[in-house]
Every structure is written in structure tokens, then in C-alpha cells.
Amino acid sequence: MRVGFIGLGAMGQAMAQHLVKAGHDVRVWNRTPERARPLVAAGATRAKTVAEACDEAAVVFTMLADDAALIDAVSGGDNEPGIIDGLGEGDVHVSLATISTELSARLTQAHAESGQHFVAAPVFGRPEAAAAARLTIVAAGDDAALARAQPLLEVMGQKVILLGADPPAANLVKLTGNFLIASMTEALAESYALLRKNHIEPKQFLEIVNGNLFRSPIYESYGTLMAERRFTPPGFKLALGLKDVRLLLASADRAAVPMPLGSLVHDHLLSAMARGKGDLDWTALAQVVAEDAGIVDG
Amino acid sequence: MRVGFIGLGAMGQAMAQHLVKAGHDVRVWNRTPERARPLVAAGATRAKTVAEACDEAAVVFTMLADDAALIDAVSGGDNEPGIIDGLGEGDVHVSLATISTELSARLTQAHAESGQHFVAAPVFGRPEAAAAARLTIVAAGDDAALARAQPLLEVMGQKVILLGADPPAANLVKLTGNFLIASMTEALAESYALLRKNHIEPKQFLEIVNGNLFRSPIYESYGTLMAERRFTPPGFKLALGLKDVRLLLASADRAAVPMPLGSLVHDHLLSAMARGKGDLDWTALAQVVAEDAGIVDG
Amino acid sequence: MRVGFIGLGAMGQAMAQHLVKAGHDVRVWNRTPERARPLVAAGATRAKTVAEACDEAAVVFTMLADDAALIDAVSGGDNEPGIIDGLGEGDVHVSLATISTELSARLTQAHAESGQHFVAAPVFGRPEAAAAARLTIVAAGDDAALARAQPLLEVMGQKVILLGADPPAANLVKLTGNFLIASMTEALAESYALLRKNHIEPKQFLEIVNGNLFRSPIYESYGTLMAERRFTPPGFKLALGLKDVRLLLASADRAAVPMPLGSLVHDHLLSAMARGKGDLDWTALAQVVAEDAGIVDG
Amino acid sequence: MRVGFIGLGAMGQAMAQHLVKAGHDVRVWNRTPERARPLVAAGATRAKTVAEACDEAAVVFTMLADDAALIDAVSGGDNEPGIIDGLGEGDVHVSLATISTELSARLTQAHAESGQHFVAAPVFGRPEAAAAARLTIVAAGDDAALARAQPLLEVMGQKVILLGADPPAANLVKLTGNFLIASMTEALAESYALLRKNHIEPKQFLEIVNGNLFRSPIYESYGTLMAERRFTPPGFKLALGLKDVRLLLASADRAAVPMPLGSLVHDHLLSAMARGKGDLDWTALAQVVAEDAGIVDG
């Protein structure tokens, strides 16, 4: 099948490779064109414009950094046609990125007005999981579009969960999942600060509570990074984590749901930004919490 | 071995039974004496006073409701001798309850001044786990005392973790572990409120994030109780959960460690108390969060 | 002088009247045209469109409900010209409303690109103060524009403070001033809840602390409303108060300044919205705080 | 009249002087006896023990640093008699310090059991106000005791407010008043951080909002100290401010009143302690807030 793939960051690269390997005719596009090389080497075609990547493609995927980048790609601009112009009637745009529920709703409507379909299919997992095709993908959109997208998503993830006809629901599930992780990070950060000032090793504590209570691989991996204070290289940049928490709080605001823990995590991540930690892994939230407790690491 | 066991609530009952079954000569005491009956039927001896339960016992266990109850038992009063008076030189007092680090430090000193030993050995697990001898026990105290206590603790728990010579460290690990659980509850509660107002089922969300991300039995059990809003009968009463968070914050205060998430959880549990929910399970914190979002459950 | 005045809510009405009384040729416009009547009766002219209100006016004032309404008025739309189209080169647009610093920056640039001037001149005071010309007005814009606007602003307020050349600075001062008031409300609300549950009258407390400590008319007026629980009719609607706190937090976010008290006030106002209190006075924040403490008012 | 005065810190010194000047026979006691010298020079008598200061005194005042110091003075210890032993039947103990409502209730009962009276009479004002007899004093106790204490209190303060028969009520009013001040400090601190990062002078902002909105001497004095970042010498030490917030939160806890702003102020003051700012003025809370925003002052 001919498919387009727009946005070739660490995640997009890895995911597009699986489509190529599965034998699809993949047209790729990225703002910085060099990033297309490994895919072209593997058999993909480099499109010169977003619209070219969409041309004749039944499905086009986007994996872009934020709402603004996706809006640009969809609408085009400066005499550049965008995805809406490039796709034909009945074609499907699948957004894999973590975007706002508000943009998801707007794109659903915009594509519908052009006789096209929009599917929100955000993914759980880091670049390593993307490379190993072990992502979990949560997809929502109308039945016809999901039917078209699902086999392609299954090439890229080990599990595809269909969430119904409303795309923003998939984005909300993704944002809320990220919030749970950020909350875990905050809880571990405060715990570690307390333990350290009482001369108890965070690592020993983690072994006890995760070994006997949580038994969770995510507590294991995040908790270990934090105990060892390995905040670089980043698995997920703090600046991006803050962006996601902002999107969550915007959704909560619209729904009139106070999320004081969301606000707390936001404020700590924002403090991390102000202290110059935006390029560290987002578990570096723990440094803010430690510094607030007067702990100065060498 | 002759051992004493003081405090026969749901947890104490179950734990003392294992000691009896293992063939020890167990002297039990409880403020409400009727609670001793099942143990006496199983072969234990009912002591008429705390001191009698300690008499000739090499080790005496306490599993009491709070700091105040433990202080009473240790010091006695009104011409009633307490544990300090009842124990001989070289004997060991093992406190299994979740008590403050401050009291733990005081008891360590008080027993030492009487030539006795104090071991803090708080347990992770609910009454069902106690009945099945599947508790995890974290113990700290001097080597001689731990050597004496360990075989007995292994009768009651499936795992005994030795944490070193400083009893308050074990209590701090326990309080901090409880804080992690309370934080998870708060994060799930806020997530569920947001999802419900967006017409997404919490249970479906839990399946996605725990099935693919956390993979934790404790997210599974707590998250399910909360999704089904089954807050009674309580597995762990909200009023007791608040007590533990208070003890944690007192430790944090002494160590000059701000714990804003601890404060948040405290304030929500306190609000639950004020709204008459103290006897519900402590996951009923979720009701406070839902009500704050204007969600009224039938 | 010929001036335009767009937006005739309670505040705009009262302010435009002063311009009419001072002998200016005032062209007024409002989405609901009936609201222009009292002004026309006093000597103003009703404009049929926004652009007509701007026509030949050296200065046009806007006092609109929110960012969206102001954007509509400035840009026009649906073949309706807006303020930018209506004003001539060198003319001045003075925004009196509480708008975002971001919009203020955008309008500064947009007017500059059309050879026009933008002045942000938000006001402190409620409708009664506007009617009595006792407002305090904080104005920022380039020197030429301020020189033109100042005499007109002095007709409407008892005090005009010039803040320099950067319009968003005036908006930020206004938003931050509102934040101080909201924070005072939160502090009084928590205090009152504590006192009431201890059988101490909030009014007696207010007399003591304001009479001897704060000696502030704003503590007096807000504190009395809250002590008497008179939340309707609203002096300033809670929904609008929340809007302003949102704008503040957006500015804080851009500047990487964590404002946890801002987040707290936001979350309580949002909870008030969720509980159906959006049309009450914004001091009804106190009802949320009281309900969280289990206080149920008849 | 013969009166005792126990506790001669900056506040106690100044207050006792007024009693001496008014012609009373004042017996003073302080743990560090040298501090009695200026008072003895003025005509007071130095008591060698607490009990001696109480001997034959119809009223004894205490102005001690914290709950622990007051408990020591009241109960005595180590074969030293305390206030309860020193006072005769019908005599009155007036506590001028900021103590917990819990201790206030206990002392009320303890004195009653000895046929004595307890009056809580906490004061609003700093040492300068004490020296100038411009304190506001809030007193509560039974009628007979208040009648005895009032003329003496009027010698020390410019205003004495009688709050009824329940001593803890006076302590709660004092603690809550301090909470309002701490909340104002937090609000100003967050405002200043936001303004500074937007290149607006806090002092200019303070002039605008206090000159036109709050018109409060306490906003003026605290706001100016904070704008000029003069945190030393301390008018009121941060460590003592934290102590008072702790007492407030303990009262709120007992009354089941969540005070999230109280928790926030507590956490920031605690962070200030952890960062070594305990001996600065308590407005140095602003440094914590600024540092969290990445502002580094020279």
C-alpha cells in the first residue's frame, strides 16, 4: 500500500522503518531532509513536500513535535499545500504524536469537511520500544478509518487498542497516562529526598517497595534512573514532558476538573526549566525536589 | 520459645496465630480480652496484664493502633506495669505497627536504658496477607536483637528484610512506602475524574495503562476498587491512612524536607474526614477529588 | 475630540458616559445595540459597525469581555471591517480591558504595522468606581500615543499611572494585582473555615485583624462580603475571575515562573465552576473552601 | 500590685518595662539572668526561680519562646517548682506568647484544677511596637481573670480586645492572623518573581497596588522589605514564623479543616530552613520563590 510518513524524529524514524520492511511503498518527509536518508536506503521514497508525501497515499502518518508543527503540516502555508490539500477524498490522516485534545477535535472536523478521515493514534513507549516494534498504540477514529489504519499500526506496535470513534479520547488517554508517570516521578522524588536526609539509600528503598509492593517495570526503570541520578542522555526530555502536562491541564480546564497534583507537577517541571534543566530527562524533576530540600549534589 | 503478643486487631490476630501454629508458647494480651479467644482455642495463653504477657518471654511483639496505644503499653500506668517493667534484661521488644520515627527513637533509647533491645519491624500487607503469612516485614535493630527476632518474623511473613541497626529507619521506609501508595491513589483519582467528565470509562483506561505501562498488581487492585467505587468494607480505613500521612509529614518536617505531594494527599484525606468518610477505605480519597470536580455519584 | 468607544458592558457604559459629559464627540458601538441607548440619550452617536465607531476618531477605546471578543473587534471578519481597518494612520487604540499579555503584544505589533498605535490601559475598580470616575488606570504605550490618550483617561479615572512604552507590562500589572486579591480571598476563606469550626465569628476576627493589622479597605469590603456570605449579586463574576487567573498563569508559564499559589487559586475557582458557582461573586471561592472542610451552609 | 514576669526576650523586656514604669512591683525571671539587668535598673526585682517570681503575685505573665519552654516554666522539674506550684489559689497566669491552642486548653484545665486562672493574651506587633506600648492584645479567659489582667494589659498595649471565656480562641485568632500575613508574603513573592522576569520593578508594582488597591501599612512595610530584599536583620525570624504555621496546621488538623495555602506556606518556609535561611526575616520566603523561578540574586 502507498503510505506517507511525515516527521522523522527518533520515534518517527523507527516507526517508518517497520512500514518499509513490511513492504509498503512509503513516502517520507521531514523538515530537515537529511533525516530521510536511512529510510531511503531501506527502500522508502523521499517526498519533496508534505503534499507529495500525501499524493496517492491511502494513509498518511504524522509524528511531529507539537501542536504547532502539526498545524503547519496540515494547513500548509506560504503557497505550500498541506496534508488537507494533498490527501484525496476518503483518505486517512493518522496522527501518532501526543497532541492536545483540542487540536484533535479540530482536525477531526477539518478532515471531515474535506471528505477525509482523521485517526488519533498516540503511542506509549520510548525510541527503543519503537525500534523493537514493542509500542502500545491507542487509536480512535471512525470505523472505516480504523479498519484502514489498524493493519499498518500493527506493523509498528505490539499492541493496538481501539478506543472508539472519537479521536480526542485517544489523546486524552495518552496525556492522562503520561500524567500518571509524572505523578509517580514526583512521589519518588519526594521520597528519595526524605530518605537521603535520613541516610537511607534510595536504591535500597526502591528494591523493597518495588520488589514487594508495586512490582512494576516502570517503577523499576524510572526509580533506578532517579536513584542513580542519571538524567542525561534524556530518554524523554523534560521540556517535552512539561509540554504534555500543559496539554493535560488545558483539557482539565475545559472539563472543569481541578487537578492539583497536575498543577504541582507542572510547577515543578516549570521550575526545572527555569533552573536550566529542560534538556535533561524529565525524571530530573527530582533535582528540583532535592534542591528544595537543601540537598546539593556534586 | 516463650513469646508475648500484645494487640490483637485484625493484623495482630492473624500474625499471632502463625506463632502458635509454629509451636511457640505464646502469651497474648488485648485491651478487649474477648479478642484473645480464637488464639486461646488454638493453644495460646491469655495474659491478664501487659506485664504478664512479657514475663519470661524472650521476645514480645506489639501490634497496636497508634503511637498513644504503644506508649501506654510500654510505660504502663495507674499502678499497671508496662512492657519495660515486664521484660527482663537482654529481652527484645519488636514493634510491628506503623509508628512515628520519633517514638521509635524514644523506645530504642528507653529499652537500652533498661538493658533491653528494641526492634522496629513494620509490615507491608493487608489482613488477608497476614492470614496467609505473605507479609513483607522490614526490620531494624541491633544485631543480637535481630538474630533473636528474625526466625519468629519469618514465621509470620514471607519475606523479612533487615535494614540495619537503626530502628527508626524501618519505620521511615514503611511510612514512605505508604506515601507512594497514597500518591498513586491521588494520581488515579484525578485521572478518573478527568476521564469521567470526558465520557471515558476509568476501567478501560486502567486496563490500558496498567496492562501496558505499569503492570503492577497494586495499580490493578487499587485502581479497580476506585473504578468500581467500592469503598466499603474498608481494606485500610481512611482515618488510619491519614494518621500515617501525618507521621510521614512529621518526619519530613524534622528533616526539613518539603513534601508538597504529601501535603496535598494530607489535605485531601483531611477533607474526606471532614465530609464523613473516615470509615471508608482510604481510596475514598477519590470521592473528594470527584466532588471537587462537580461529580455527584448516586 | 472625536473618539470611538467599543464595548458597553457595565464598565464600558460608565466610562463612556464620562467622555460624553466632558464634551467629546463619542461614537459608541456594542454587539447588543440596545445598550447604546443611555449614551445616545446623553449625547453620544451610535455607530452601526465597529469601523464606523473608528471613523475619523483620533482615539478608539475598547472595553470587551475577553481576548476573543477583542480579536474579533480588531480584525473584523465576514466582510465586516475591524478596528485596524477603521482607524487611520497615526490613530490610537486604547484597550481598557483585562486581556492577556500575549494578545497585548500581538496588537502592539499589528497596529504598528498599520502605522497606528496601541495603548494597554487596564483599570482597577468595580462598576461603582467607574460610575464615580474613581478608577485607577495603568497605561503603557509609546510616548505619542500616551500623550494623546492621557487626557481622555483622566476624564474616566481619578488616577492615571504611566508605566512606559511596553503595553503588555500594563496588562501584567493588572493581572498580578488581581492575583493578589484572589490570594487574599483564598487566605481569608481558609481562615474563616478554621474559625467557624472553632466557633469563632469570622466577622469578629476580621475586625481584629483588619482593624489592627491590615487596615485595608479591600480586606474590609471583601472580608465582610465573605463573612456575611453575600455572594450574589456578583460584583465581579467568578467565571471572569477564573479567566483572569488563567491569563496570569499563561504569562507565568511563558516566563518560567512557578506560581503554586496561582495554581491553587486556579484549582479552587475551577472547582467552583464545576460546582455551579460561576455566576456568583468570585469571593464564592470561600464556599469551595468551606465545603472542603465539611461545612454545609443552609 | 505585685506581678511576676517570666521570659525576657526582646518582646518580654519591652513589655515588662511598661509595668515597672506604671509603678507595679514586678518580679522578673529569665533563664539567662543577665537579661534581667535593665529591668532591675528600672526598679524591678530579680527572682531566683520561677516560683519566686510567682510568690505573692496576683498575676504572673509569661512571654516564652515556644510551647516547650512554657511547659517547663509551668510544671517546673528537677526539684524546681513551677508556676502552678508558685501561684496561690485565685491567682492568674497570663500567657502573652504565640502558643498552640492545644497547650492553651491544657493550661486552662491545669490551672483550674489548682484553683487558679489562665488567660491567653497573645499580642500583635513587633519589638518596636512593644517598646512603644502600641501592641494589640487579644485576651480570653474567665471574667474574673480578665478583670484582673485587663488594666495590666492596657499598660502594655494600646488596644486590648476581650474575646470571651475560652483561652484557646485567643491563640487561634493570633495564629490565624499570622497565617494571613504569611499568605500575603507568598502572594507578593510570586508576584515579584513574575514581574522581575518581565523587567518590571516590584517597587513600582507595590506603589500601584498598595497605593490604589490595598492601602495597607502592612503591605507597605512587608512589600518594601521584599522589594528591596532586606532580609536581615530579621524583624521576625523565619524559623519562628515556621513554628507558628506549624501550630496553625496542627489546629486545622484537629478541626478537620484542609488549609492548602497553609500547607504551601509551610512547605516554602521549610524549604527556606533547608536552604539555610532560618535566621533571616520570614519575608525571605521570597528568596525560595525567586530561586524556584531561576532568579539568582548576587
CSV table of N, CA and C in Angstrom, one decimal, chain D residues 21 64 73 84 87 109 140 163 165 197 207 213 225 260 284 290:
chain,number,residue,atom,x,y,z
D,21,LYS,N,7.3,50.9,84.9
D,21,LYS,CA,7.1,52.3,84.8
D,21,LYS,C,5.8,52.7,85.4
D,64,LEU,N,7.3,33.4,76.6
D,64,LEU,CA,8.4,32.4,76.3
D,64,LEU,C,8.4,32.0,74.9
D,73,ALA,N,8.2,26.0,82.3
D,73,ALA,CA,8.0,27.0,83.3
D,73,ALA,C,6.8,26.7,84.2
D,84,ILE,N,2.6,26.7,88.5
D,84,ILE,CA,1.5,26.1,89.2
D,84,ILE,C,1.7,26.0,90.7
D,87,LEU,N,2.1,29.9,92.2
D,87,LEU,CA,0.9,30.7,92.4
D,87,LEU,C,0.0,30.2,93.5
D,109,GLN,N,-7.1,24.0,81.9
D,109,GLN,CA,-7.5,22.9,82.8
D,109,GLN,C,-6.6,22.7,84.0
D,140,ALA,N,-8.4,36.2,76.2
D,140,ALA,CA,-9.5,35.3,76.5
D,140,ALA,C,-9.3,34.6,77.8
D,163,LEU,N,-12.0,38.5,74.1
D,163,LEU,CA,-12.6,37.6,73.2
D,163,LEU,C,-13.5,36.5,73.8
D,165,ALA,N,-14.5,33.7,77.1
D,165,ALA,CA,-14.1,32.9,78.2
D,165,ALA,C,-13.1,31.8,77.9
D,197,LYS,N,11.0,38.8,36.2
D,197,LYS,CA,11.4,38.1,34.9
D,197,LYS,C,10.8,38.8,33.7
D,207,GLU,N,3.8,50.2,44.7
D,207,GLU,CA,3.3,51.6,44.7
D,207,GLU,C,1.9,51.6,44.1
D,213,LEU,N,-5.1,50.1,45.8
D,213,LEU,CA,-5.9,49.0,46.0
D,213,LEU,C,-6.0,48.6,47.4
D,225,LEU,N,10.2,45.8,52.2
D,225,LEU,CA,11.3,44.9,52.6
D,225,LEU,C,11.6,43.9,51.5
D,260,PRO,N,-4.9,24.3,52.3
D,260,PRO,CA,-3.8,24.1,51.3
D,260,PRO,C,-2.9,25.3,51.2
D,284,ALA,N,11.9,36.3,53.9
D,284,ALA,CA,12.9,35.7,53.0
D,284,ALA,C,12.3,34.4,52.3
D,290,ALA,N,11.8,33.0,44.5
D,290,ALA,CA,12.6,33.5,43.4
D,290,ALA,C,13.6,32.5,42.8
